Short mmCIF file of C-alpha atoms in Angstrom, two decimals:
data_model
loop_
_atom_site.label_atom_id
_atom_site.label_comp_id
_atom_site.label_asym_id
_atom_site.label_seq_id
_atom_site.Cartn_x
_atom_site.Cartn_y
_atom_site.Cartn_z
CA UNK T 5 126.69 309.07 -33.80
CA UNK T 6 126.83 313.00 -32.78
CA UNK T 7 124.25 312.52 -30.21
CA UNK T 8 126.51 309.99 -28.96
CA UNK T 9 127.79 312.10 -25.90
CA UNK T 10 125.56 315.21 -26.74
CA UNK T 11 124.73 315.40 -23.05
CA UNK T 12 128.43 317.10 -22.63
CA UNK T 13 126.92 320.60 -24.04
CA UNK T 14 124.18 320.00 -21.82
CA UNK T 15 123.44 321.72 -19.17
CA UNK T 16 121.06 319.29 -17.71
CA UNK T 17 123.96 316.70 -17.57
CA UNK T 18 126.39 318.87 -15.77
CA UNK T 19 125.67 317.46 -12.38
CA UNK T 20 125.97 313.96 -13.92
CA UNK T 21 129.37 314.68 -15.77
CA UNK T 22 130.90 316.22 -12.90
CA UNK T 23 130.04 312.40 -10.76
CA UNK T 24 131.73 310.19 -13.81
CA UNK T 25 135.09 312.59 -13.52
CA UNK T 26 135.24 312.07 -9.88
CA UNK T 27 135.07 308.60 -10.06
CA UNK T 28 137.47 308.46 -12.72
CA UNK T 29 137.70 305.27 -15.09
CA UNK T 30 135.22 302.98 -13.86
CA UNK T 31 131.92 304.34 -14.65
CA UNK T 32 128.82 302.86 -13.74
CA UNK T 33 126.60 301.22 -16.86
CA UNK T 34 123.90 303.99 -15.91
CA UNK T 35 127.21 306.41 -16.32
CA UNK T 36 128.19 305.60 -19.82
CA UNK T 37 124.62 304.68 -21.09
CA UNK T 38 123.93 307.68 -20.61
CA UNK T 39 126.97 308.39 -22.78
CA UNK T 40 125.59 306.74 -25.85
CA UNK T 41 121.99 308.29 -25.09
CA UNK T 42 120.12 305.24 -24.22
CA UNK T 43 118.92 305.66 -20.51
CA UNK T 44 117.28 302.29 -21.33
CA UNK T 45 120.47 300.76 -21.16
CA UNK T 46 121.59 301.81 -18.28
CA UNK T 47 121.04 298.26 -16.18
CA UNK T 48 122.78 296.07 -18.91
CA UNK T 49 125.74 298.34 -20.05
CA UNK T 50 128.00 297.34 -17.42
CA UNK T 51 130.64 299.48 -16.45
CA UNK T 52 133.73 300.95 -18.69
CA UNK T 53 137.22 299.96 -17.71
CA UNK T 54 140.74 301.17 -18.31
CA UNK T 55 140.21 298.66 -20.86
CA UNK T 56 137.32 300.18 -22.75
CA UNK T 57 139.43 303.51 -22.80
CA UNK T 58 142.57 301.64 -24.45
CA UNK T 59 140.66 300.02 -26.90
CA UNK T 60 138.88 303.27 -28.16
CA UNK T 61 141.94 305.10 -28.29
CA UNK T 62 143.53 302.68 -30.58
CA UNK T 63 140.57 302.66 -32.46
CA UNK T 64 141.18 306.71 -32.77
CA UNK T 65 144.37 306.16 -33.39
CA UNK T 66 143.64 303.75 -36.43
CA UNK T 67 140.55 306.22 -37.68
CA UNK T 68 143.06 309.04 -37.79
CA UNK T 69 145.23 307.43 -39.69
CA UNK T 70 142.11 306.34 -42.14
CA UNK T 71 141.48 309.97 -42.51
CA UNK T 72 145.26 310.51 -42.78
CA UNK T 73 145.28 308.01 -46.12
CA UNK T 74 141.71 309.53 -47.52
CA UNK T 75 143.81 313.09 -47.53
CA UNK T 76 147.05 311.27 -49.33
CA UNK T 77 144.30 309.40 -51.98
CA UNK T 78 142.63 312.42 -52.57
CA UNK T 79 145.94 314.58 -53.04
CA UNK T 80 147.30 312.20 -55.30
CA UNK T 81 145.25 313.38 -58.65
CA UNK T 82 144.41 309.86 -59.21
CA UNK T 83 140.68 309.82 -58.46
CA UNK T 84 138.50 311.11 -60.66
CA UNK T 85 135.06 312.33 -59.94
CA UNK T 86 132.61 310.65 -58.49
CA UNK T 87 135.03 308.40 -56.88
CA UNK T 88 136.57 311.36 -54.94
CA UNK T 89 133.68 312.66 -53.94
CA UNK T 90 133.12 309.36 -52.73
CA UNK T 91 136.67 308.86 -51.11
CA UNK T 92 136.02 312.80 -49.80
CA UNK T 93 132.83 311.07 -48.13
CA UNK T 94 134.83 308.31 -46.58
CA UNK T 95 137.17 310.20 -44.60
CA UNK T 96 134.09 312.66 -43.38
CA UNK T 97 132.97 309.35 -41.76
CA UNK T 98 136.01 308.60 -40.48
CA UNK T 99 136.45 312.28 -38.96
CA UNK T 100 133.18 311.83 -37.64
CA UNK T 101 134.22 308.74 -35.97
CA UNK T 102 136.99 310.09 -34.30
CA UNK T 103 135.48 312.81 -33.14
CA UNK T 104 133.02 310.98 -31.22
CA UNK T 105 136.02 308.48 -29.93
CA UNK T 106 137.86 311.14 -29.05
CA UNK T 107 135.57 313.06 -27.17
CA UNK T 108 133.87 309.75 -25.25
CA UNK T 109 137.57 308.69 -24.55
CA UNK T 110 137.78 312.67 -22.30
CA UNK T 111 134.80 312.08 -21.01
CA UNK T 112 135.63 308.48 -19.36
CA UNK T 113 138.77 310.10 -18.24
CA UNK T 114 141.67 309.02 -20.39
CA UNK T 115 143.58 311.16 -22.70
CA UNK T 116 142.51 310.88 -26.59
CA UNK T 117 145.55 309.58 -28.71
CA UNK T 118 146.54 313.02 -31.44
CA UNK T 119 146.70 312.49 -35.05
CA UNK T 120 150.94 311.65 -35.82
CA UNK T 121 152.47 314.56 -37.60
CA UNK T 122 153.49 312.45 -40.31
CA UNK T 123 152.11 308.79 -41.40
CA UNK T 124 154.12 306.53 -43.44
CA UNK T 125 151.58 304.79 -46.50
CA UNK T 126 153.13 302.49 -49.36
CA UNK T 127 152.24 305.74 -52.10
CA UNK T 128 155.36 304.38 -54.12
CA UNK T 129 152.94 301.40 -54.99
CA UNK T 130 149.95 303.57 -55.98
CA UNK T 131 149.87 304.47 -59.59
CA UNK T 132 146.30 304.52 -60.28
CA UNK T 133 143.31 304.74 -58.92
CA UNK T 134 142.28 301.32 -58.94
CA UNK T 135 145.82 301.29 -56.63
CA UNK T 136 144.41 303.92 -54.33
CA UNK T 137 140.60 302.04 -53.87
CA UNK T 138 142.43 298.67 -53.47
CA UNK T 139 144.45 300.64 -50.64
CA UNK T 140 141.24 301.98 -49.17
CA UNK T 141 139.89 298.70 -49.20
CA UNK T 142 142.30 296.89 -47.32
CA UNK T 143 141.96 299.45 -44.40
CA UNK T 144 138.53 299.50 -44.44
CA UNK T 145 138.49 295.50 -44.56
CA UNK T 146 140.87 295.23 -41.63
CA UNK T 147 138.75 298.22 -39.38
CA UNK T 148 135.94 296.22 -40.04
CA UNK T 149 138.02 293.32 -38.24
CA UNK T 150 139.51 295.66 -35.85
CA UNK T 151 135.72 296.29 -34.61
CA UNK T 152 134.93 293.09 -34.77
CA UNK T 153 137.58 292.13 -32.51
CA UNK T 154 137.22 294.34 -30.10
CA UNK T 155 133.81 294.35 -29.36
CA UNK T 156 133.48 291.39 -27.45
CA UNK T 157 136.09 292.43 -25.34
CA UNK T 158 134.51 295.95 -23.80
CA UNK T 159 133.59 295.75 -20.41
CA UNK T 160 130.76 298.57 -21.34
CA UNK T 161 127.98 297.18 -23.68
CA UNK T 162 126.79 300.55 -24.72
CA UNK T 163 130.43 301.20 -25.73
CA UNK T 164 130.35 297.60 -27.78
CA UNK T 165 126.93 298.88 -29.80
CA UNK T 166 128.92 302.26 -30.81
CA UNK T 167 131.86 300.56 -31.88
CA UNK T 168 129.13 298.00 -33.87
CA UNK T 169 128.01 301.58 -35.16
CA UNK T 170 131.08 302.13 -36.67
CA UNK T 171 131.88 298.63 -37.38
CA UNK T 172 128.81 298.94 -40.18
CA UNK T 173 129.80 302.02 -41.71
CA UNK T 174 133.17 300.99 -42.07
CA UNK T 175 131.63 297.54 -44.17
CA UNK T 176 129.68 299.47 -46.09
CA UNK T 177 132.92 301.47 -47.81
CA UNK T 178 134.80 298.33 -47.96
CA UNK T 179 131.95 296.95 -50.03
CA UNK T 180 131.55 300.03 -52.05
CA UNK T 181 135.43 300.19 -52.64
CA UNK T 182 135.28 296.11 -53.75
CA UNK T 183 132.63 297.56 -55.89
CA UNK T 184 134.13 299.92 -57.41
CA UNK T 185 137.24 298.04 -58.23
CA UNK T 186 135.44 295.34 -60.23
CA UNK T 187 134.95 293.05 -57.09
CA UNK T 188 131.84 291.48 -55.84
CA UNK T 189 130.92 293.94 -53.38
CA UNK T 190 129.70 291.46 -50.63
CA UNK T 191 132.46 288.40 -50.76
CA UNK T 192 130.56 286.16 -47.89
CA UNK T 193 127.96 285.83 -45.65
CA UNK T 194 130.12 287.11 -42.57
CA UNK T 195 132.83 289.55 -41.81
CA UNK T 196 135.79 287.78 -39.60
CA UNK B 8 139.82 246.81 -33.72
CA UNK B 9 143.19 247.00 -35.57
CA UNK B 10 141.24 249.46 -37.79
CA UNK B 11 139.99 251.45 -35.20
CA UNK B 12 143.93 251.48 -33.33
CA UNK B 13 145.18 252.75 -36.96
CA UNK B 14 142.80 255.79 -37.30
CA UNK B 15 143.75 257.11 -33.68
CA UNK B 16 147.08 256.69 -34.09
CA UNK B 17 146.63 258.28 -37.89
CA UNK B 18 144.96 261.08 -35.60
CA UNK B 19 147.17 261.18 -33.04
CA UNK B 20 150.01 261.90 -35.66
CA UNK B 21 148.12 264.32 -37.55
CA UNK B 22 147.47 266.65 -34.35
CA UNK B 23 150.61 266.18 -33.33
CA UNK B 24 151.97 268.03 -37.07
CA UNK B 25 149.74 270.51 -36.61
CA UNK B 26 151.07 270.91 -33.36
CA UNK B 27 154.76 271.57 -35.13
CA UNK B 28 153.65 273.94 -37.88
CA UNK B 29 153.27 270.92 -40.53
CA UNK B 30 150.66 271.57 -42.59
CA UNK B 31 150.39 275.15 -41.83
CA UNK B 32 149.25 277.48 -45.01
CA UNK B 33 151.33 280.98 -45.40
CA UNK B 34 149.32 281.56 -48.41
CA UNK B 35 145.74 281.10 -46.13
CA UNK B 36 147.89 282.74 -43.57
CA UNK B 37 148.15 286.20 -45.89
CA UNK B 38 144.11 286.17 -46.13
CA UNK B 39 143.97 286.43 -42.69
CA UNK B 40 146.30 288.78 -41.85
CA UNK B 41 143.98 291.08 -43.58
CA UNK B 42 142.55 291.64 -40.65
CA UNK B 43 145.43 293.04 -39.31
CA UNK B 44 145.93 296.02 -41.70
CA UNK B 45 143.38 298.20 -40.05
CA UNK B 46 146.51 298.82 -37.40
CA UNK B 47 149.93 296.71 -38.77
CA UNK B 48 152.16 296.80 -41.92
CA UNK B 49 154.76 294.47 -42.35
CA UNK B 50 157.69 297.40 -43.31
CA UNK B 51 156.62 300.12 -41.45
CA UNK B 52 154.94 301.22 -38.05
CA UNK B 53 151.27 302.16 -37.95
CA UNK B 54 148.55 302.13 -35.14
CA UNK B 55 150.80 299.19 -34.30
CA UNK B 56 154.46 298.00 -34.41
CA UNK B 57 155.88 297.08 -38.29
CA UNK B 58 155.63 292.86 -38.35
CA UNK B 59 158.70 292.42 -40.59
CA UNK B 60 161.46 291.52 -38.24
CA UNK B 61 159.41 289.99 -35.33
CA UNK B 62 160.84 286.44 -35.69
CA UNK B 63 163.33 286.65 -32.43
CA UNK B 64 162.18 290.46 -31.83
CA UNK B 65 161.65 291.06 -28.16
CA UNK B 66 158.19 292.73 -27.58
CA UNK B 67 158.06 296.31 -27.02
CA UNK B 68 161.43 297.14 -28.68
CA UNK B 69 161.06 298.31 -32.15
CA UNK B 70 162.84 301.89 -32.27
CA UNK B 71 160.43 304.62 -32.00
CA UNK B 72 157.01 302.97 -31.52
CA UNK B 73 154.86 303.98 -28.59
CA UNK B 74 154.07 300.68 -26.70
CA UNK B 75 152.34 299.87 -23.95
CA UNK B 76 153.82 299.72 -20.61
CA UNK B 77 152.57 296.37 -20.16
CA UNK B 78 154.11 295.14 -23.65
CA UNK B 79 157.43 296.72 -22.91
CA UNK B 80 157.15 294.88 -19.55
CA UNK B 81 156.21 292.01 -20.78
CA UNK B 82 159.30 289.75 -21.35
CA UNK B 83 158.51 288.20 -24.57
CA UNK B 84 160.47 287.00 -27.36
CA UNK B 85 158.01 286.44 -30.24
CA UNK B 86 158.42 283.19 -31.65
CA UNK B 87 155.83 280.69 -32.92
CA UNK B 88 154.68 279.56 -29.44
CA UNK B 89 154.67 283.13 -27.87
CA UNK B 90 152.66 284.59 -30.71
CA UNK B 91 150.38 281.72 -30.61
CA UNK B 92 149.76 282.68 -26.98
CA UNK B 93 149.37 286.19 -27.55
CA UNK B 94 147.29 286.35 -30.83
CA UNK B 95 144.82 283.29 -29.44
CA UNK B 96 143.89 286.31 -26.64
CA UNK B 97 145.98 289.56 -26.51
CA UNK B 98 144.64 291.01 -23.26
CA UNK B 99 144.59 287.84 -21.35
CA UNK B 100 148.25 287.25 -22.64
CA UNK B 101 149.54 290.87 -22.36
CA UNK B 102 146.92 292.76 -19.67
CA UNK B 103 147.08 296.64 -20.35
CA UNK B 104 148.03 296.14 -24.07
CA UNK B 105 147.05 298.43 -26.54
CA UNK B 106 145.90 295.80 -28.64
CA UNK B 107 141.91 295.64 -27.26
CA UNK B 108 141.28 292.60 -29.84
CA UNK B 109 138.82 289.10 -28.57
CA UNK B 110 141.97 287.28 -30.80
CA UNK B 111 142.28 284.67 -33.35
CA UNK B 112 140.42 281.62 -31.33
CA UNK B 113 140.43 278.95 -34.44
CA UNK B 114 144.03 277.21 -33.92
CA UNK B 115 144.89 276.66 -37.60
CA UNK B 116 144.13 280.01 -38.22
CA UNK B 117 146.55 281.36 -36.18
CA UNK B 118 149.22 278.56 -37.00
CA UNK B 119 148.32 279.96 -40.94
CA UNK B 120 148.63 283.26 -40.01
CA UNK B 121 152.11 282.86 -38.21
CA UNK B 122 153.53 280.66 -40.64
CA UNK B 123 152.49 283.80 -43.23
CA UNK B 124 154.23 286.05 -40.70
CA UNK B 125 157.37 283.75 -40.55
CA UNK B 126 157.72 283.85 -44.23
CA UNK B 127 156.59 287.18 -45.18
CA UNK B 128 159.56 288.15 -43.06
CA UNK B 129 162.33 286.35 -45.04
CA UNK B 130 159.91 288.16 -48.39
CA UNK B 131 161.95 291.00 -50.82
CA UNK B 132 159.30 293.60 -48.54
CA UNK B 133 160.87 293.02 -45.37
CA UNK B 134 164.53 293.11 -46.72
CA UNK B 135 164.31 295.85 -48.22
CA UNK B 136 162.93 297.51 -45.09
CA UNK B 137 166.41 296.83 -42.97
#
């Protein structure tokens, strides 16, 4: 996902990013496939609304907080290698999803939600670390759902296959983190 | 024909419970409101507002959570009905909420999932978090 909005260091999109700034929120679908690198989009994207933006920055707002509980797993001394490594893995993802939400949320004009100074996680109920990978799971299990609920509802295709992106890594933990705890990693045929 | 008269009205009864919560599953309800825990927590605040306590909350108004504008102007008392409104389709319900989810479109589902809500909120969690 890095080459996501790679155009912004470029300085053969500077023209181009200086026209979606001026016309503020609703880009065109050329605009914002050219976001996601796909020029071949650009006729079916559609165009990003004041929507769009709000969903993505609840989405940061919800990865932050991912990477938020990684940090409180990791710090608790209850994982023991490889399963940290693994958890330390996780929340790169998650950094790396922010990241890329955070900067595609500037660049359509709205104002990236900031990681809360302090997050509030149930850490009086983990004790182990099967605790801490059930805890994982569940918030990988419900940002799977989170994704999968909002991507029907972007007015921006482009932005709907990024989120889908995401949507997959985010499974793929959850199943690894079912795995891990003794679960069958794959419970069903579909995600919901 | 009497047969046939029976079965509607058999039908006709059995929509109508569904219609008043009969019949609806908390304990179904809790599997799906694992989708929710990418954002909500019943004690506490997260991407979104705490759920223990909504029963007769007004939307928008939980101390210290950043809502919407929209949501704090949106006049809502959650109860069974309103939630049903609002989870079926969030934006359509609530335009220029921060909740940018398609909703819960199966009707028992969300009848399951707010009769999990209704009782998870009388639950040894949610007291605790008063």
């Amino acid at each position: 996902m890095s080459s996501f909005l790679d155009f912004i260091d470029s300085p053969l999109a500077l023209p181009a990013r200086r026209r979606f700034i001026g016309h503020g929120l609703m880009l065109s679908g050329a605009a914002v496939a050219l976001l996601v690198g796909n020029e071949a989009l650009a006729a079916t994207g559609g165009k990003a609304t004041e929507d769009d933006v709000r969903i993505l920055n609840t989405a940061l707002g919800a990865e932050l907080e991912a990477i938020a509980a990684y940090q409180v797993g990791a710090e608790t001394g209850l994982l023991q290698k490889p399963v940290l490594d693994l958890a330390v893995t996780f929340q790169g993802h998650h950094k790396e999803h922010a990241a890329t939400l955070s900067k595609t949320i500037a660049t359509l004009g709205g104002k990236p939600v900031a990681a809360k100074a302090k997050y509030t996680f149930p850490t009086d109920k983990l004790k182990s670390q099967e605790d801490v990978l059930r805890f994982a799971a569940s918030l990988e299990k419900g940002a799977v759902s989170a994704y999968l609920g909002a991507i029907p509802v972007f007015g921006n295709r482009d932005l709907a296959k990024a989120a889908a992106s995401i949507l997959g890594d985010e499974a793929m933990h959850w199943a690894i983190l079912r795995n891990a705890v003794g679960e069958v990693p794959v419970p069903s045929a579909f995600v919901s | 024909m009497k047969a046939a008269r029976a079965l509607a009205l058999v039908a006709l009864a059995s929509a109508a419970a569904i219609a008043h919560g009969a019949g609806r599953d908390p304990r179904r309800g809790e599997e799906i409101y694992s989708r929710c825990l990418a954002c909500h927590a019943l004690a506490y605040d997260r991407t979104g507002p705490r759920h223990c306590g909504l029963f007769g909350r007004r939307a928008g108004s939980v101390a210290g959570f950043a809502y919407s504008d929209a949501m704090k102007r949106s006049n809502i008392a959650w109860n069974a009905k309103t939630l049903d409104r609002f989870i079926a389709d969030p934006l359509k319900t609530v335009p220029g909420t921060t909740m940018g989810y398609a909703g819960v479109k199966d009707a028992r589902e969300r009848g399951d999932l707010i009769a999990y809500l209704e009782s998870a909120g009388k639950s040894e969690e949610c007291r605790k978090a008063r």
